[in-house]
Amino acid sequence: MKIRYWGVRGSFAMCGKEFLRYGGNTTSVELVTAAGARLLVDLGTGATEYAKTLMAGEFGQGKGTLTVLLSHTHLDHIQGLPFFTPFFIKGNQFRILGADPAGSSLKGTLQNQLAPHYSPLNGLENLAAGVSIESFLPGSELTIDEFEVTTAAVPHGTMWTTGFRIKADDRVVTFLSDVEYPAPHRPTREAFALAAGADLLVHDAMHDDAAYAMARGWGHSPVSAGVHLAGAAGVGKLVLFHHSPDATDAQIDKLVEAAQARTSIPVSAAAEGAYHEV
Amino acid sequence: MPGRATVRYGGQTSCVEVRTSAGTTVIVDAGTGLRALGQKLARDSGGAARRHHILLSHVHWDHIQGLPFFEPAYSSGNTVEVYALLTAADELQQVIGGITRHEFFPVPLEAIPAEINFHEVDPGVVMTIEDVTILPFALNHPFGAVGYRLDADGTSVAYVSDTAPFTDVLHKQHFLSGPEPLSDEDRRVLAEMRGALVAAVRGCDTVIYDTHFLPEEYARFPHYGHSTPDQALEIVAGNDVRRLILYHHAPSHTDDQMDEIAARYKEQGAAVGVDVITACEGMSLAVGPRGPA
Ligand SMILES: [Zn+2]
Ligand SMILES: [Zn+2]
Ligand SMILES: [Zn+2]
């Protein structure tokens, strides 16, 4: 299985020279099996770059099918939706799977994103492709083509997000973005179970440990939370993700260095356009 | 638009700061550019309480998504006055509040420490903010948009974004999959809109204009609600406008393409007596003979 990072930035898309190497687009990650089955996680602005590669193939002719998992509906994880060009081609088929936000529905939330005040698309019904929006309960097991996905709710400030354990080609990738544990060294049982023995762990690393003191309760992890979980859960590789909008390339280099000094597990920071062979 | 292709002209969405010599700041549009502007204003205030004014052209995402990241809104004591075209100020509050619903953003509007007030803008009805006189005028964009002429320091600048030319009806409140046939009434309304725009920008030192498309792109998407530099020149040429700023660049246009566009329209503008400048992020221009540097 291959994992490719199309958007790695948290909260806010960042433009400019200081963000070129790791990239300024918000979250979107693609998984591809050896046989070519694909799965996309999140629809941040990075998804619009991914869309360009899809349009060059069968999606450009209206013959593509794809499933998208959403961790949650904070804007940085869905703001690529109105600009995801394969949605505008008749014949393409999409499933968007995610949990219902508290007190609301997944479909209602995405519909609201495209409400006429906010978007000239004026609602999901105006997307030319077939887009089916399906809610699941966190904790569900999903089978999507060759992917077996375990889902679980993990804490994210005053709300929660869905973490994913994705298995294919006999390999496991765990995706834990937008998560804040009761303490950096106390992952929740659900998060631990998702990460246990994973070959690769993609983890929220929004704050460096010093900045975290000021940001406690905002719903994101310091780098040390991922480092700790990776060690405790025995993962093969740790990938720092959801980089702070203020973190320049040089600062992210330093975060990786500092994290690597504290663990023997290989640590890297997700970079736009890069991939890992799992 | 993050990435290598937009490093020089910038990839942030719509946001412009207008500052008078007396120090009044009026912000026009609250796209992603507002985040960095808010950081600067917070620094400049040195912690003193401030009142900030934000004029919105309309509430499409690219014009409002910086709002939840506007740093001065997170200091109590500050006030943020938001002006927009909507039928009622409470509806405006709902729509702007809607972008910070918990599904979309972790901090709800009620929990934002600054005081936030909403004001409804009425095209043709002049408003005053400190030493700035503001004339809003209607634009031709899906669901409606509004442009502004700002007069201060004995000079004026107009902000005309987002708008299509006045040949198709785009301002109505329904989805358009393409241009629709025009009735006589539609033609009359479009002519009136265009007339009000031409009158509003007349004599402006500087006009900032939605020039999203090149002519060949516009021909494919006439119903998207954006203009070409040629259409902007048609509005300002012979209308006593010194300078036209190309603005609201298409996300697909790279820096290299923008260089070509800038050169091509510099020349076309010069031919009709208008100085054409292509906006880039961080650019700061003195407006009028008595404007601040
Ligand atoms: Zn996020
Ligand atoms: Zn989030
Ligand atoms: Zn716009």
CSV table of N, CA, C and O in Angstrom, one decimal, chain B residues 150-204:
chain,number,residue,atom,x,y,z
B,150,LEU,N,-14.8,54.5,-1.9
B,150,LEU,CA,-14.4,55.1,-0.7
B,150,LEU,C,-13.7,56.5,-1.0
B,150,LEU,O,-12.8,56.5,-1.7
B,151,ASP,N,-14.2,57.5,-0.3
B,151,ASP,CA,-13.7,58.9,-0.5
B,151,ASP,C,-13.1,59.3,0.8
B,151,ASP,O,-13.8,59.3,1.9
B,152,ALA,N,-11.8,59.8,0.8
B,152,ALA,CA,-11.2,60.3,2.0
B,152,ALA,C,-9.9,61.0,1.5
B,152,ALA,O,-9.4,60.7,0.4
B,153,ASP,N,-9.4,61.9,2.3
B,153,ASP,CA,-8.1,62.6,2.0
B,153,ASP,C,-8.2,63.3,0.6
B,153,ASP,O,-7.2,63.4,-0.1
B,154,GLY,N,-9.4,63.7,0.2
B,154,GLY,CA,-9.6,64.4,-1.0
B,154,GLY,C,-9.4,63.5,-2.3
B,154,GLY,O,-9.2,64.0,-3.4
B,155,THR,N,-9.4,62.2,-2.1
B,155,THR,CA,-9.2,61.3,-3.2
B,155,THR,C,-10.2,60.1,-3.1
B,155,THR,O,-10.9,60.0,-2.1
B,156,SER,N,-10.2,59.3,-4.1
B,156,SER,CA,-11.2,58.1,-4.0
B,156,SER,C,-10.6,56.9,-4.6
B,156,SER,O,-9.9,56.9,-5.6
B,157,VAL,N,-11.1,55.8,-4.1
B,157,VAL,CA,-10.7,54.5,-4.6
B,157,VAL,C,-12.0,53.6,-4.6
B,157,VAL,O,-12.9,53.8,-3.7
B,158,ALA,N,-12.2,52.8,-5.7
B,158,ALA,CA,-13.4,52.0,-5.8
B,158,ALA,C,-12.9,50.5,-5.8
B,158,ALA,O,-11.9,50.2,-6.4
B,159,TYR,N,-13.8,49.7,-5.2
B,159,TYR,CA,-13.5,48.3,-5.1
B,159,TYR,C,-14.7,47.6,-5.8
B,159,TYR,O,-15.8,47.7,-5.4
B,160,VAL,N,-14.4,47.0,-6.9
B,160,VAL,CA,-15.4,46.4,-7.8
B,160,VAL,C,-15.2,44.9,-8.0
B,160,VAL,O,-14.5,44.5,-8.9
B,161,SER,N,-15.6,44.1,-7.0
B,161,SER,CA,-15.4,42.7,-7.0
B,161,SER,C,-16.4,42.0,-6.1
B,161,SER,O,-16.7,42.6,-5.0
B,162,ASP,N,-17.1,41.0,-6.5
B,162,ASP,CA,-17.0,40.2,-7.7
B,162,ASP,C,-18.1,40.7,-8.7
B,162,ASP,O,-19.3,40.8,-8.2
B,163,THR,N,-17.8,40.8,-9.9
B,163,THR,CA,-18.9,41.1,-10.9
B,163,THR,C,-18.6,40.6,-12.3
B,163,THR,O,-17.4,40.5,-12.7
B,164,ALA,N,-19.6,40.2,-13.0
B,164,ALA,CA,-19.6,39.9,-14.4
B,164,ALA,C,-19.9,41.2,-15.1
B,164,ALA,O,-20.4,42.2,-14.5
B,165,PRO,N,-19.7,41.3,-16.4
B,165,PRO,CA,-20.2,42.4,-17.2
B,165,PRO,C,-21.7,42.4,-17.1
B,165,PRO,O,-22.3,41.5,-16.5
B,166,PHE,N,-22.3,43.3,-17.8
B,166,PHE,CA,-23.8,43.5,-17.6
B,166,PHE,C,-24.6,43.0,-18.8
B,166,PHE,O,-25.5,43.6,-19.2
B,167,THR,N,-24.1,41.9,-19.3
B,167,THR,CA,-24.8,41.3,-20.5
B,167,THR,C,-25.7,40.1,-20.2
B,167,THR,O,-26.5,39.7,-21.0
B,168,ASP,N,-25.4,39.4,-19.1
B,168,ASP,CA,-26.3,38.3,-18.6
B,168,ASP,C,-26.7,38.6,-17.2
B,168,ASP,O,-26.0,39.3,-16.5
B,169,VAL,N,-27.9,38.1,-16.9
B,169,VAL,CA,-28.4,38.3,-15.5
B,169,VAL,C,-27.8,37.2,-14.6
B,169,VAL,O,-28.1,36.0,-14.8
B,170,LEU,N,-27.0,37.6,-13.7
B,170,LEU,CA,-26.4,36.7,-12.7
B,170,LEU,C,-26.7,37.0,-11.3
B,170,LEU,O,-26.5,36.2,-10.4
B,171,HIS,N,-27.4,38.1,-11.1
B,171,HIS,CA,-27.5,38.6,-9.7
B,171,HIS,C,-28.7,38.0,-9.0
B,171,HIS,O,-29.0,38.3,-7.9
B,172,LYS,N,-29.5,37.2,-9.7
B,172,LYS,CA,-30.7,36.6,-9.1
B,172,LYS,C,-30.4,35.5,-8.1
B,172,LYS,O,-29.3,35.0,-8.2
B,173,GLN,N,-31.4,35.1,-7.3
B,173,GLN,CA,-31.1,34.2,-6.3
B,173,GLN,C,-31.4,32.7,-6.7
B,173,GLN,O,-32.2,32.1,-6.0
B,174,HIS,N,-30.8,32.2,-7.7
B,174,HIS,CA,-31.0,30.8,-8.0
B,174,HIS,C,-29.8,30.3,-8.8
B,174,HIS,O,-28.9,31.1,-9.3
B,175,PHE,N,-29.6,29.0,-8.9
B,175,PHE,CA,-28.4,28.4,-9.5
B,175,PHE,C,-28.5,28.5,-11.0
B,175,PHE,O,-29.5,28.4,-11.6
B,176,LEU,N,-27.4,28.9,-11.6
B,176,LEU,CA,-27.3,29.0,-13.0
B,176,LEU,C,-26.3,28.0,-13.6
B,176,LEU,O,-25.2,27.9,-13.2
B,177,SER,N,-26.8,27.2,-14.5
B,177,SER,CA,-25.9,26.2,-15.1
B,177,SER,C,-25.4,26.8,-16.4
B,177,SER,O,-24.5,26.3,-17.1
B,178,GLY,N,-25.9,28.0,-16.8
B,178,GLY,CA,-25.4,28.7,-18.0
B,178,GLY,C,-26.2,30.0,-18.1
B,178,GLY,O,-27.1,30.2,-17.3
B,179,PRO,N,-25.8,30.8,-19.0
B,179,PRO,CA,-26.6,32.1,-19.2
B,179,PRO,C,-28.0,31.8,-19.5
B,179,PRO,O,-28.3,30.8,-20.2
B,180,GLU,N,-28.9,32.7,-19.0
B,180,GLU,CA,-30.4,32.5,-19.3
B,180,GLU,C,-30.8,33.6,-20.2
B,180,GLU,O,-30.3,34.7,-20.3
B,181,PRO,N,-31.9,33.3,-21.0
B,181,PRO,CA,-32.5,34.3,-21.9
B,181,PRO,C,-32.9,35.6,-21.1
B,181,PRO,O,-33.3,35.5,-20.0
B,182,LEU,N,-32.7,36.8,-21.7
B,182,LEU,CA,-33.0,38.0,-21.1
B,182,LEU,C,-34.4,38.5,-21.4
B,182,LEU,O,-34.8,38.5,-22.6
B,183,SER,N,-35.1,39.0,-20.4
B,183,SER,CA,-36.4,39.7,-20.6
B,183,SER,C,-36.1,41.2,-20.8
B,183,SER,O,-35.0,41.6,-20.5
B,184,ASP,N,-37.1,42.0,-21.2
B,184,ASP,CA,-36.9,43.5,-21.3
B,184,ASP,C,-36.5,44.0,-20.0
B,184,ASP,O,-35.7,44.9,-19.8
B,185,GLU,N,-37.2,43.5,-18.9
B,185,GLU,CA,-37.0,44.0,-17.6
B,185,GLU,C,-35.6,43.7,-17.1
B,185,GLU,O,-34.9,44.5,-16.5
B,186,ASP,N,-35.1,42.5,-17.5
B,186,ASP,CA,-33.7,42.1,-17.2
B,186,ASP,C,-32.7,43.1,-17.8
B,186,ASP,O,-31.8,43.6,-17.2
B,187,ARG,N,-33.0,43.4,-19.1
B,187,ARG,CA,-32.1,44.4,-19.8
B,187,ARG,C,-32.1,45.7,-19.1
B,187,ARG,O,-31.1,46.4,-19.0
B,188,ARG,N,-33.3,46.2,-18.7
B,188,ARG,CA,-33.4,47.5,-18.0
B,188,ARG,C,-32.6,47.4,-16.7
B,188,ARG,O,-31.8,48.4,-16.4
B,189,VAL,N,-32.7,46.4,-15.9
B,189,VAL,CA,-32.0,46.3,-14.6
B,189,VAL,C,-30.5,46.3,-14.8
B,189,VAL,O,-29.8,46.9,-14.1
B,190,LEU,N,-30.1,45.5,-15.8
B,190,LEU,CA,-28.6,45.4,-16.1
B,190,LEU,C,-28.1,46.8,-16.5
B,190,LEU,O,-27.0,47.2,-16.1
B,191,ALA,N,-28.8,47.5,-17.4
B,191,ALA,CA,-28.4,48.8,-17.8
B,191,ALA,C,-28.3,49.8,-16.7
B,191,ALA,O,-27.3,50.6,-16.6
B,192,GLU,N,-29.2,49.6,-15.7
B,192,GLU,CA,-29.3,50.5,-14.6
B,192,GLU,C,-28.1,50.2,-13.7
B,192,GLU,O,-27.4,51.1,-13.2
B,193,MET,N,-27.8,48.9,-13.5
B,193,MET,CA,-26.6,48.5,-12.6
B,193,MET,C,-25.3,49.1,-13.2
B,193,MET,O,-24.5,49.6,-12.5
B,194,ARG,N,-25.2,48.9,-14.5
B,194,ARG,CA,-24.0,49.3,-15.2
B,194,ARG,C,-23.8,50.8,-15.1
B,194,ARG,O,-22.8,51.4,-14.8
B,195,GLY,N,-25.0,51.5,-15.3
B,195,GLY,CA,-25.0,53.0,-15.2
B,195,GLY,C,-24.5,53.5,-13.8
B,195,GLY,O,-23.7,54.4,-13.6
B,196,ALA,N,-25.0,52.8,-12.7
B,196,ALA,CA,-24.7,53.2,-11.4
B,196,ALA,C,-23.2,52.9,-11.1
B,196,ALA,O,-22.5,53.7,-10.4
B,197,LEU,N,-22.7,51.8,-11.7
B,197,LEU,CA,-21.3,51.5,-11.5
B,197,LEU,C,-20.4,52.5,-12.2
B,197,LEU,O,-19.4,53.1,-11.6
B,198,VAL,N,-20.7,52.9,-13.4
B,198,VAL,CA,-20.0,53.8,-14.2
B,198,VAL,C,-20.0,55.2,-13.4
B,198,VAL,O,-18.9,55.8,-13.3
B,199,ALA,N,-21.1,55.6,-12.9
B,199,ALA,CA,-21.2,56.8,-12.2
B,199,ALA,C,-20.4,56.8,-10.9
B,199,ALA,O,-19.7,57.7,-10.5
B,200,ALA,N,-20.4,55.6,-10.2
B,200,ALA,CA,-19.7,55.5,-8.9
B,200,ALA,C,-18.2,55.6,-9.1
B,200,ALA,O,-17.5,56.1,-8.3
B,201,VAL,N,-17.7,55.0,-10.2
B,201,VAL,CA,-16.2,55.0,-10.3
B,201,VAL,C,-15.7,56.2,-11.1
B,201,VAL,O,-14.5,56.5,-11.1
B,202,ARG,N,-16.6,57.1,-11.6
B,202,ARG,CA,-16.2,58.3,-12.3
B,202,ARG,C,-15.3,59.2,-11.4
B,202,ARG,O,-15.7,59.4,-10.3
B,203,GLY,N,-14.2,59.5,-11.9
B,203,GLY,CA,-13.3,60.4,-11.2
B,203,GLY,C,-12.5,59.8,-10.1
B,203,GLY,O,-11.7,60.5,-9.4
B,204,CYS,N,-12.6,58.4,-9.9
B,204,CYS,CA,-11.8,57.8,-8.9
B,204,CYS,C,-10.3,57.8,-9.3
B,204,CYS,O,-10.0,57.5,-10.5
